Coordinates of C-alpha atoms in Angstrom, one line a residue:
M258 CA 0.3 -0.1 -0.1
E259 CA 1.3 3.5 -0.9
P260 CA 2.2 5.7 1.9
S261 CA -0.7 8.4 2.3
Q262 CA 0.5 12.4 0.9
L263 CA -0.7 13.6 4.4
F264 CA 2.5 16.2 5.0
K265 CA 2.5 17.1 1.6
G266 CA 4.1 20.8 1.4
Y267 CA 4.3 20.6 5.3
N268 CA 8.1 21.4 6.2
F269 CA 9.4 20.4 9.7
L270 CA 11.9 21.7 11.6
L271 CA 12.9 19.1 13.7
V272 CA 14.0 20.4 17.5
P273 CA 16.8 18.5 18.7
F274 CA 17.0 16.5 15.6
L275 CA 17.9 13.4 17.1
R276 CA 19.7 10.1 15.2
T277 CA 18.3 7.2 17.4
K278 CA 17.1 4.4 15.8
L279 CA 13.6 5.2 16.6
A280 CA 14.3 8.5 15.3
S281 CA 15.3 7.5 12.4
F282 CA 12.2 5.3 12.0
R283 CA 9.9 8.4 12.9
H284 CA 12.0 10.8 10.2
N285 CA 11.3 7.9 7.6
L286 CA 7.6 7.9 7.9
Y287 CA 7.4 11.4 8.1
T288 CA 9.4 11.6 4.8
K289 CA 7.0 8.4 3.4
N290 CA 3.7 10.9 4.1
G291 CA 5.3 13.9 2.3
A292 CA 6.9 16.4 4.8
T293 CA 10.3 17.6 4.1
L294 CA 12.4 17.4 7.2
Y295 CA 15.5 20.1 8.1
P296 CA 17.9 19.9 11.2
T297 CA 18.4 23.7 11.0
I298 CA 16.7 27.0 10.4
N299 CA 19.7 27.7 7.7
Q300 CA 18.8 25.0 5.7
F301 CA 15.2 25.5 5.4
A302 CA 15.6 29.3 5.0
K303 CA 17.1 28.2 1.4
Q304 CA 14.3 26.6 0.3
V305 CA 11.3 28.8 1.7
K306 CA 10.4 30.7 -1.6
K307 CA 10.3 27.1 -3.4
F308 CA 8.1 25.9 -0.9
N309 CA 6.0 28.9 -1.1
S310 CA 5.0 28.0 -4.5
E311 CA 3.9 24.8 -3.9
L312 CA 2.0 24.6 -1.4
N313 CA -1.5 23.2 -1.1
P314 CA -4.4 25.8 -0.5
D315 CA -6.8 23.5 0.6
Y316 CA -4.8 23.9 4.4
Y317 CA -4.4 26.9 4.9
D318 CA -4.6 30.9 3.7
S319 CA -2.6 31.9 1.1
D320 CA -1.4 34.4 2.6
E321 CA 0.4 32.6 5.6
S322 CA 1.2 29.9 3.7
I323 CA 4.7 29.4 5.0
H324 CA 4.1 30.0 8.6
Y325 CA 0.8 27.7 8.8
T326 CA 3.0 24.9 6.9
T327 CA 6.6 25.4 8.6
I328 CA 6.1 23.3 11.8
I329 CA 8.9 23.5 14.5
V330 CA 8.2 19.5 15.7
V331 CA 9.7 19.3 19.3
E332 CA 11.2 15.9 19.8
D333 CA 12.8 15.7 23.2
E334 CA 10.7 18.2 25.4
E335 CA 13.1 17.9 28.3
K336 CA 16.1 19.5 26.5
L337 CA 13.9 22.9 25.7
T338 CA 13.4 25.1 28.2
D339 CA 13.2 28.4 27.1
M340 CA 13.3 30.3 23.5
T341 CA 17.2 30.6 24.0
S342 CA 17.6 26.8 23.9
L343 CA 15.2 26.5 21.0
S344 CA 17.2 28.6 19.0
S345 CA 20.0 27.1 19.7
Y346 CA 19.1 23.7 18.8
L347 CA 18.3 25.0 15.6
K348 CA 21.3 26.5 15.0
V349 CA 19.3 30.6 14.4
P350 CA 21.9 32.9 12.3
K351 CA 23.5 35.8 13.8
S352 CA 21.3 37.7 11.4
G353 CA 18.2 36.2 13.2
F354 CA 14.6 34.2 12.0
P355 CA 11.3 34.8 13.2
L356 CA 11.0 32.1 15.4
D357 CA 7.7 33.4 17.2
E358 CA 6.2 33.4 14.0
Y359 CA 5.8 29.8 13.5
K360 CA 4.0 27.2 15.7
V361 CA 5.7 25.0 17.8
L362 CA 4.1 22.1 18.3
R363 CA 4.6 18.9 20.4
L364 CA 5.6 15.5 18.7
A365 CA 2.3 14.0 19.3
W366 CA 0.7 16.1 16.2
V367 CA 2.3 14.5 14.2
T368 CA 2.1 10.7 15.3
D369 CA -1.4 11.3 16.4
S370 CA -2.0 12.8 12.6
L371 CA -0.7 9.9 11.0
E372 CA -2.9 7.4 13.5
E373 CA -6.0 9.5 12.7
K374 CA -5.1 9.3 9.0
K375 CA -6.0 13.5 9.0
L376 CA -4.4 16.6 10.0
L377 CA -5.2 17.5 13.5
P378 CA -6.0 21.1 14.7
Y379 CA -2.8 22.5 16.3
S380 CA -4.3 24.0 18.9
E381 CA -4.3 20.8 21.3
Y382 CA -0.8 20.2 20.6
L383 CA 0.9 23.5 21.1
F384 CA 4.0 23.5 22.9
S385 CA 4.8 25.8 26.2
F386 CA 8.5 26.2 27.4
P387 CA 8.2 24.9 31.7
E388 CA 9.3 28.6 32.3
Q389 CA 6.6 30.5 30.4
K390 CA 3.8 28.1 31.8
G391 CA 5.0 29.5 35.0
K392 CA 5.0 32.9 34.0
V393 CA 1.8 32.5 32.7
K394 CA -0.1 31.6 35.2
R395 CA 2.0 34.2 37.8
E396 CA 1.1 36.8 35.5
R397 CA -2.8 35.8 35.4
E398 CA -3.1 35.2 39.3
S399 CA -1.1 38.6 40.0
E400 CA -3.4 40.4 37.6
I401 CA -6.7 39.2 39.7
P402 CA -7.5 41.8 42.8
S403 CA -7.0 40.4 46.5
D404 CA -10.9 40.6 46.7
V405 CA -11.7 38.7 43.6
K406 CA -9.4 35.8 44.1
E407 CA -11.4 34.8 47.2
E408 CA -14.4 34.4 44.9
K409 CA -12.1 32.5 42.5
E410 CA -14.0 29.1 43.0
P411 CA -18.0 30.4 43.8
S412 CA -17.2 32.4 40.3
R413 CA -16.4 28.8 38.5
K414 CA -19.4 27.4 39.8
R415 CA -21.5 30.3 38.6
K416 CA -20.3 30.0 35.0
R417 CA -21.1 26.4 35.4
K418 CA -24.7 26.9 36.4
S419 CA -25.1 29.4 33.1
A420 CA -23.4 26.5 30.9
D421 CA -27.2 25.2 30.0
E422 CA -27.8 28.6 28.7
D423 CA -24.7 29.6 27.0
H424 CA -23.5 26.6 24.7
S425 CA -19.8 27.7 24.2
L426 CA -19.5 27.2 27.7
I427 CA -21.2 23.6 27.8
F428 CA -18.4 22.3 25.2
E429 CA -16.0 24.0 27.2
E430 CA -17.0 22.1 30.4
L431 CA -17.1 18.8 28.4
A432 CA -13.4 19.4 27.5
S433 CA -12.2 20.3 30.4
P434 CA -10.6 17.0 32.7
P435 CA -10.9 16.1 36.3
K436 CA -8.0 17.3 38.1
L437 CA -5.3 15.0 38.4
E438 CA -5.9 14.2 42.2
D439 CA -9.4 12.9 41.1
I440 CA -7.9 11.0 38.3
K441 CA -5.6 9.4 40.5
K442 CA -8.2 8.1 42.9
K443 CA -11.0 7.0 40.5
V444 CA -7.8 4.8 38.6
L445 CA -7.1 3.1 41.9
A446 CA -10.4 2.5 42.9
D447 CA -11.3 1.3 39.4
S448 CA -8.0 -1.0 39.6
E449 CA -9.1 -3.0 43.0
S450 CA -12.5 -3.2 41.9
L451 CA -11.7 -4.7 38.8
R452 CA -9.5 -7.2 40.0
A453 CA -12.2 -9.2 42.0
S454 CA -14.1 -9.1 38.6
T455 CA -14.4 -10.9 35.5
P456 CA -14.5 -8.6 32.3
V457 CA -17.1 -9.0 29.5
S458 CA -14.9 -11.1 26.7
D459 CA -15.8 -12.0 22.9
E460 CA -13.1 -14.2 22.8
E461 CA -13.5 -17.2 20.2
D462 CA -14.0 -21.3 21.6
L463 CA -10.5 -22.0 19.9
K464 CA -11.3 -25.7 20.0
S465 CA -13.9 -25.3 17.8
L466 CA -11.3 -23.4 15.0
S467 CA -10.2 -25.1 12.3
N468 CA -6.4 -24.9 11.4
N469 CA -6.4 -21.8 9.2
E470 CA -8.9 -19.9 11.6
L471 CA -6.7 -20.9 14.7
I472 CA -3.7 -19.7 12.5
I473 CA -5.4 -16.6 11.8
H474 CA -6.7 -15.7 15.6
Y475 CA -3.2 -16.1 16.6
F476 CA -1.2 -14.0 13.8
S477 CA -3.6 -11.5 14.5
Q478 CA -2.6 -11.0 17.9
M479 CA 0.7 -11.4 17.4
A480 CA 0.8 -8.8 14.5
K481 CA -1.0 -6.4 17.2
E482 CA 1.4 -6.9 19.9
R483 CA 4.3 -6.6 16.9
K484 CA 2.7 -2.9 16.2
V485 CA 2.9 -2.3 19.5
E486 CA 6.3 -2.6 19.7
G487 CA 6.7 -0.1 16.4
Q488 CA 7.5 -3.3 14.6
Q489 CA 5.4 -1.9 11.8
F490 CA 7.3 -4.3 8.9
K491 CA 6.9 -7.4 10.8
S492 CA 3.1 -6.6 11.7
L493 CA 2.6 -6.6 8.2
S494 CA 4.3 -9.6 7.8
Y495 CA 1.7 -11.2 9.8
L496 CA -1.2 -9.5 8.6
R497 CA -0.1 -10.6 4.8
A498 CA 0.1 -14.4 5.8
I499 CA -3.3 -14.0 7.3
N500 CA -4.5 -12.5 4.0
A501 CA -3.0 -15.7 2.2
I502 CA -4.2 -18.1 4.4
K503 CA -7.4 -16.5 3.6
N504 CA -7.1 -17.0 0.1
A505 CA -5.6 -20.3 0.3
P506 CA -8.0 -23.5 -1.3
K507 CA -7.4 -25.8 1.5
E508 CA -6.9 -26.6 5.2
I509 CA -3.5 -26.3 5.9
E510 CA -2.2 -29.7 7.6
C511 CA 1.5 -29.8 7.8
R512 CA 4.8 -27.3 6.8
E513 CA 4.4 -28.0 3.2
D514 CA 1.0 -27.1 2.7
A515 CA 2.1 -24.0 4.9
L516 CA 5.0 -23.4 2.5
S517 CA 2.8 -23.8 -0.6
I518 CA 1.0 -20.3 0.4
P519 CA 2.2 -17.5 -0.6
K520 CA 3.8 -14.8 1.9
I521 CA 4.6 -17.8 3.8
G522 CA 8.0 -18.3 4.2
K523 CA 10.0 -21.1 6.5
S524 CA 9.5 -19.3 10.1
L525 CA 5.8 -18.5 9.6
A526 CA 5.5 -22.2 8.2
D527 CA 6.8 -23.3 11.7
H528 CA 4.8 -21.5 13.5
C529 CA 1.7 -23.0 11.6
V530 CA 2.9 -26.2 12.1
E531 CA 3.5 -25.5 16.0
I532 CA -0.3 -23.9 16.1
I533 CA -2.0 -26.9 14.4
E534 CA 0.0 -29.4 16.5
T535 CA -0.2 -27.8 20.1
R536 CA -3.4 -25.0 19.5
K537 CA -1.1 -22.6 21.3
F538 CA 1.4 -20.2 20.1
G539 CA 4.7 -20.2 22.2
Q540 CA 6.0 -17.2 20.6
L541 CA 3.2 -14.8 21.3
Q542 CA 2.5 -16.2 24.9
R543 CA 6.0 -15.1 25.6
Q544 CA 5.7 -11.6 24.1
Q545 CA 2.6 -11.2 26.3
E546 CA 4.3 -12.4 29.2
S547 CA 7.0 -9.9 28.5
T548 CA 7.1 -6.7 30.8
E549 CA 8.3 -4.4 28.5
A550 CA 5.2 -5.8 25.8
H551 CA 3.1 -6.4 28.4
V552 CA 3.2 -2.7 29.9
M553 CA 3.9 -0.9 26.3
K554 CA 0.3 -2.6 25.4
E555 CA -1.1 -1.6 28.5
L556 CA 0.0 2.2 28.1
Q557 CA -1.5 2.5 24.5
K558 CA -4.9 1.4 25.6
I559 CA -5.0 4.9 27.3
H560 CA -6.6 7.7 24.7
G561 CA -4.2 9.9 23.7
V562 CA -0.9 7.5 24.3
G563 CA 0.7 6.5 21.3
T564 CA 4.0 4.5 20.7
V565 CA 6.2 7.6 21.1
I566 CA 4.9 8.8 24.5
S567 CA 4.3 4.8 25.8
E568 CA 8.1 4.4 24.6
K569 CA 9.3 7.3 26.5
W570 CA 7.6 7.3 29.9
F571 CA 8.4 3.3 30.2
N572 CA 12.4 3.9 29.1
H573 CA 12.8 7.4 30.4
Y574 CA 10.6 7.7 33.1
G575 CA 10.5 3.6 34.3
V576 CA 6.4 3.4 34.5
R577 CA 5.7 -0.3 34.8
S578 CA 2.2 -0.4 35.4
I579 CA -0.7 2.7 35.0
P580 CA -0.4 3.6 38.9
D581 CA 3.0 4.1 38.2
I582 CA 2.3 7.1 36.1
F583 CA 1.2 9.0 38.7
E584 CA 4.4 8.7 40.8
K585 CA 6.7 8.8 38.4
V586 CA 5.1 11.1 34.9
P587 CA 5.9 14.8 35.6
E588 CA 2.5 16.6 35.4
S589 CA 3.4 19.3 32.3
E590 CA 3.4 15.2 30.2
F591 CA -0.5 15.2 30.8
T592 CA -2.3 16.5 27.8
D593 CA -6.0 17.1 28.4
A594 CA -6.7 14.1 26.4
I595 CA -4.4 12.1 28.3
R596 CA -5.8 13.0 31.6
L597 CA -9.3 11.9 30.1
G598 CA -8.1 8.9 28.7
L599 CA -6.6 8.3 32.1
Y600 CA -9.6 9.2 34.0
Y601 CA -11.8 6.4 31.9
Y602 CA -9.1 4.1 31.5
Y603 CA -10.6 1.1 33.0
D604 CA -14.3 2.0 32.0
W605 CA -13.2 2.6 28.1
N606 CA -11.3 -1.1 28.1
Q607 CA -13.9 -3.1 29.3
R608 CA -16.2 -4.6 26.2
I609 CA -19.4 -3.5 26.2
P610 CA -22.2 -5.8 25.6
R611 CA -24.6 -6.0 22.8
E612 CA -27.8 -5.5 24.9
E613 CA -26.3 -2.4 26.8
V614 CA -25.4 -0.9 23.3
T615 CA -28.8 -1.3 22.4
A616 CA -30.0 0.7 25.4
H617 CA -27.2 3.9 24.7
S618 CA -29.0 3.5 20.9
E619 CA -32.9 3.8 22.1
F620 CA -31.9 6.4 24.5
V621 CA -29.7 8.5 22.1
S622 CA -32.5 7.7 19.5
D623 CA -35.1 9.4 21.6
V624 CA -33.4 12.5 22.4
G625 CA -32.8 13.0 18.7
K626 CA -36.1 12.5 17.5
K627 CA -37.1 15.1 20.2
I628 CA -35.0 17.7 18.3
D629 CA -36.1 17.0 14.8
P630 CA -38.0 13.3 14.0
K631 CA -36.9 13.5 10.5
F632 CA -33.1 13.1 11.3
I633 CA -31.6 9.4 11.7
V634 CA -29.3 8.7 14.6
Q635 CA -28.3 4.7 13.5
A636 CA -26.0 3.0 16.0
V637 CA -23.0 1.4 13.6
G638 CA -19.6 -0.2 13.8
S639 CA -19.4 -3.9 15.3
Y640 CA -22.9 -3.3 16.7
R641 CA -24.6 -3.5 13.0
R642 CA -22.6 -6.7 12.6
E643 CA -24.6 -8.2 15.5
T644 CA -21.2 -9.2 17.3
K645 CA -22.3 -10.2 21.0
T646 CA -19.8 -7.5 22.4
C647 CA -18.5 -3.9 21.2
G648 CA -15.6 -1.9 22.0
D649 CA -17.5 1.5 21.4
V650 CA -20.8 2.7 20.3
D651 CA -20.8 4.4 17.0
F652 CA -23.7 6.6 16.0
F653 CA -24.0 8.0 12.2
I654 CA -26.4 11.6 12.2
M655 CA -28.2 11.5 8.6
K656 CA -31.3 12.5 7.2
E657 CA -33.1 11.5 4.6
G658 CA -32.1 14.0 1.2
C659 CA -30.1 15.9 3.6
N660 CA -26.6 16.9 2.1
D661 CA -26.1 20.2 3.5
E662 CA -23.8 20.4 5.8
T663 CA -24.9 23.6 8.3
K664 CA -28.0 21.8 8.6
L665 CA -26.1 18.3 9.9
S666 CA -23.9 20.1 12.0
Q667 CA -26.9 22.2 13.9
F668 CA -28.4 19.0 14.6
L669 CA -25.5 17.5 15.9
T670 CA -24.9 20.7 17.5
T671 CA -27.8 20.0 19.2
L672 CA -27.9 16.9 19.9
V673 CA -24.8 17.3 21.9
I674 CA -26.0 19.8 24.2
E675 CA -29.5 17.8 25.0
L676 CA -27.4 14.5 25.8
F677 CA -25.0 17.0 28.0
K678 CA -28.2 18.5 29.5
S679 CA -29.6 14.9 30.3
G680 CA -26.4 13.7 31.6
Y681 CA -25.7 11.7 29.3
L682 CA -22.3 13.0 28.1
K683 CA -19.6 13.1 30.7
C684 CA -16.4 14.8 28.1
S685 CA -15.0 16.1 25.1
L686 CA -12.3 14.4 23.4
F687 CA -12.7 16.4 20.0
P688 CA -11.7 20.1 19.8
A689 CA -14.9 22.8 18.8
H690 CA -15.6 23.8 15.6
D691 CA -18.1 26.4 14.5
Q692 CA -19.6 23.3 12.3
L693 CA -19.6 20.4 14.4
L694 CA -19.5 17.3 12.0
K695 CA -18.1 15.0 14.4
F696 CA -17.8 14.0 17.8
L697 CA -15.8 12.0 20.0
T698 CA -16.9 11.8 23.5
G699 CA -18.0 9.3 26.6
G700 CA -21.4 8.5 27.3
Q701 CA -23.0 6.7 30.6
L702 CA -26.7 5.3 30.9
T703 CA -27.6 6.4 34.6
D704 CA -28.4 2.8 35.5
K705 CA -25.0 1.5 34.6
K706 CA -21.4 1.5 36.0
F707 CA -19.1 1.9 33.1
C708 CA -18.7 5.4 30.9
R709 CA -18.2 3.9 27.3
R710 CA -16.5 5.5 24.6
V711 CA -19.2 7.5 22.1
D712 CA -18.5 8.8 18.4
F713 CA -21.1 10.6 16.4
L714 CA -20.4 11.4 12.9
A715 CA -22.7 13.4 10.6
V716 CA -22.9 11.7 7.1
K717 CA -24.3 13.6 4.2
W718 CA -27.3 11.2 2.3
K719 CA -25.6 11.1 -1.0
Y720 CA -22.2 9.4 0.9
R721 CA -24.3 6.9 3.5
A722 CA -23.9 3.7 1.5
G723 CA -20.1 4.3 1.4
A724 CA -20.0 5.7 5.0
L725 CA -21.9 2.5 6.0
I726 CA -19.7 -0.1 4.6
Y727 CA -16.6 1.9 5.9
F728 CA -17.6 2.3 9.6
T729 CA -19.3 -1.7 9.7
G730 CA -16.6 -2.7 8.5
N731 CA -14.9 -5.3 9.5
D732 CA -11.2 -4.3 8.7
I733 CA -10.3 -7.9 6.5
L734 CA -13.5 -7.0 4.3
N735 CA -12.8 -3.1 4.1
R736 CA -8.8 -3.7 2.9
Y737 CA -10.1 -6.5 1.0
M738 CA -12.7 -4.2 -1.3
R739 CA -10.4 -1.2 -1.3
T740 CA -7.9 -3.3 -2.9
L741 CA -10.3 -5.1 -4.9
A742 CA -11.5 -1.2 -6.3
N743 CA -8.0 -0.4 -6.9
N744 CA -7.2 -3.2 -8.9
K745 CA -10.5 -2.2 -11.2
G746 CA -8.9 0.9 -11.6
L747 CA -11.7 2.4 -8.7
R748 CA -11.5 3.9 -5.5
L749 CA -13.6 2.9 -2.4
N750 CA -13.5 5.2 1.1
N751 CA -15.5 6.2 3.2
E752 CA -18.0 8.5 1.2
G753 CA -18.7 5.9 -1.9
L754 CA -17.0 4.2 -5.3
F755 CA -15.3 6.5 -7.7
K756 CA -14.0 6.2 -10.7
P757 CA -10.8 8.6 -12.2
K758 CA -12.1 11.2 -15.1
R759 CA -12.2 10.2 -18.7
S760 CA -9.5 12.9 -19.2
V761 CA -6.6 11.1 -16.7
I762 CA -7.8 7.9 -17.9
D763 CA -6.7 9.7 -21.5
E764 CA -3.4 11.3 -20.2
A765 CA -2.2 8.0 -18.4
N766 CA -2.6 6.3 -21.5
K767 CA -1.1 8.7 -23.3
M768 CA 2.0 8.6 -21.0
G769 CA 2.1 5.0 -20.6
I770 CA 1.3 4.8 -16.6
R771 CA -0.8 2.4 -15.1
L772 CA -3.8 3.7 -13.1
S773 CA -2.6 2.6 -10.0
K774 CA 0.6 4.6 -10.4
V775 CA -1.1 7.8 -10.9
H776 CA -1.0 10.5 -8.2
F777 CA -4.4 11.6 -8.3
K778 CA -6.0 14.7 -7.2
E779 CA -9.2 14.8 -5.1
D780 CA -11.1 16.2 -8.6
D781 CA -10.0 14.0 -10.7
W782 CA -12.6 11.4 -9.3
I783 CA -16.3 11.1 -10.1
L784 CA -18.6 9.5 -7.9
V785 CA -20.4 6.1 -9.3
E786 CA -22.5 5.1 -6.6
G787 CA -22.6 6.3 -2.9
E788 CA -26.1 5.5 -1.7
D789 CA -27.0 2.1 -2.1
E790 CA -24.5 -0.6 -0.2
E791 CA -25.5 -3.2 -2.2
K792 CA -24.9 -1.9 -5.8
I793 CA -21.0 -0.8 -4.6
F794 CA -20.6 -4.7 -3.5
N795 CA -22.0 -6.1 -7.3
L796 CA -19.9 -3.2 -8.9
L797 CA -16.7 -4.4 -7.7
G798 CA -18.2 -8.1 -8.6
L799 CA -19.2 -9.3 -5.1
K800 CA -22.2 -10.9 -3.8
Y801 CA -24.1 -8.4 -1.4
L802 CA -23.3 -9.2 2.6
E803 CA -25.2 -8.5 5.0
P804 CA -24.1 -6.3 8.0
K805 CA -23.8 -10.0 10.2
D806 CA -22.1 -11.8 7.7
R807 CA -19.1 -9.0 7.4
N808 CA -17.4 -10.7 10.3
I809 CA -14.9 -12.0 8.0
G810 CA -12.1 -14.3 9.3
N811 CA -14.3 -17.4 9.3
L812 CA -15.3 -17.0 6.1
S813 CA -13.4 -18.2 2.8
E814 CA -14.9 -17.0 -0.2
I815 CA -17.2 -13.7 -0.9
G816 CA -19.3 -14.1 -4.3
G817 CA -16.5 -16.0 -6.2
F818 CA -13.8 -13.8 -4.9
R819 CA -11.4 -15.7 -2.3
L820 CA -10.3 -13.6 0.8

């Protein structure tokens, strides 16, 4: 799969410019996704004019383009104490350079954008120097008259009381994380209470699985373990093996059977034999029992914590458990997202029984109907596939014939406000926008113990089929259908099935280039189908699968095309 060009036109000034193996891996990932990297201002300054003429106008105001797309990325926050240290690491020339005109962002902006597969707003990732944080706080406090300081807490309470009347205050309150001491109390209490309980699980009955299904089961887990470690290539080799096994014409009974399958080498073949003979996978078990692998996996279950942060916490601060975080990690490391992720750590990592998801769906839908009965609030994701448990609750917001983003946004905004008033919504994991088309949050029913991860997405009616296919999944089916579309010279995404314009095809033929090698722009595509799921399946040469039949993993064929 070709890397995306997510950072095309972006220039990263990395500070400090690290040369460790991990940093080199990250740098390679940035450049593969279109970014241009610079360790010093001098090197960048020579290219300013060139870059300014090549920038993509879709992302920024042209008058400020070079300042918007040139990002100073802080790779090691501990080495930067003030603007002087920043200038020193960037080797600013004596003639000077307007550093204050550029955004200084934490490394998490880059990694989170890659994980979300979209450019995230800067506001959540702005880097503040330690000295500046204290200075700003002191300046703010000094500006408050002494007689007002005593009323500080009551005034905050008054502001919360008025939240029902002021929409902006509602979103502000949702985005405000609890105090660190409250987070610690809840995490420790949850840890104790859950030790004695048995979490809900959707683990398959391994005894009933065929050889191929069992191998796929274990290889899937190993792929996740390797991904957590940051070993993307090893993870990918397991994923490729999984897809190859799904295409296998027969069950694997011996080493020779495994070696006859493309993408399976000697090492993976040995693993297949071990799994068939013992019904276990020793390497996976050892990996899961490894202290580092286990801790990294647990840390990355925290919302807002990815590979880079978990590695830093493990290697630099010596974190070995979730409670360790509060004793060893500096408070400055806790972003609002991480604070909320910690506060709801145990809640959001519990599987949700299907019956509870149904209750969430009924409650939210009823609130939506009271606002406007013409709008559809539909639970999607694994719930639509009729799985016994779900990881979170995903909702689509739609209205028949409505492709107006303003109307969709108005309804979603009102829905969020009403759900907040009801006490259902507990937080916001999504930056406030003038036009709200997506909202990531946590929701809790009054009679349930856990707050659950809940996502809302407003969908245009003309794109509903593409969105339903994409968000219903599962991942294996989605990857297969996208690959099939690419092989046919088409593109399938969360809006629908697209074909290239005739002019693009003619140009590719003229140059003797295959369509799969063409670097398309967004306006090179024409929507073929976005409203009917069955038509999209059929256009790809597949028989239609009902949502409940899309739990691909135990199925070997779909409409004549083997997975």
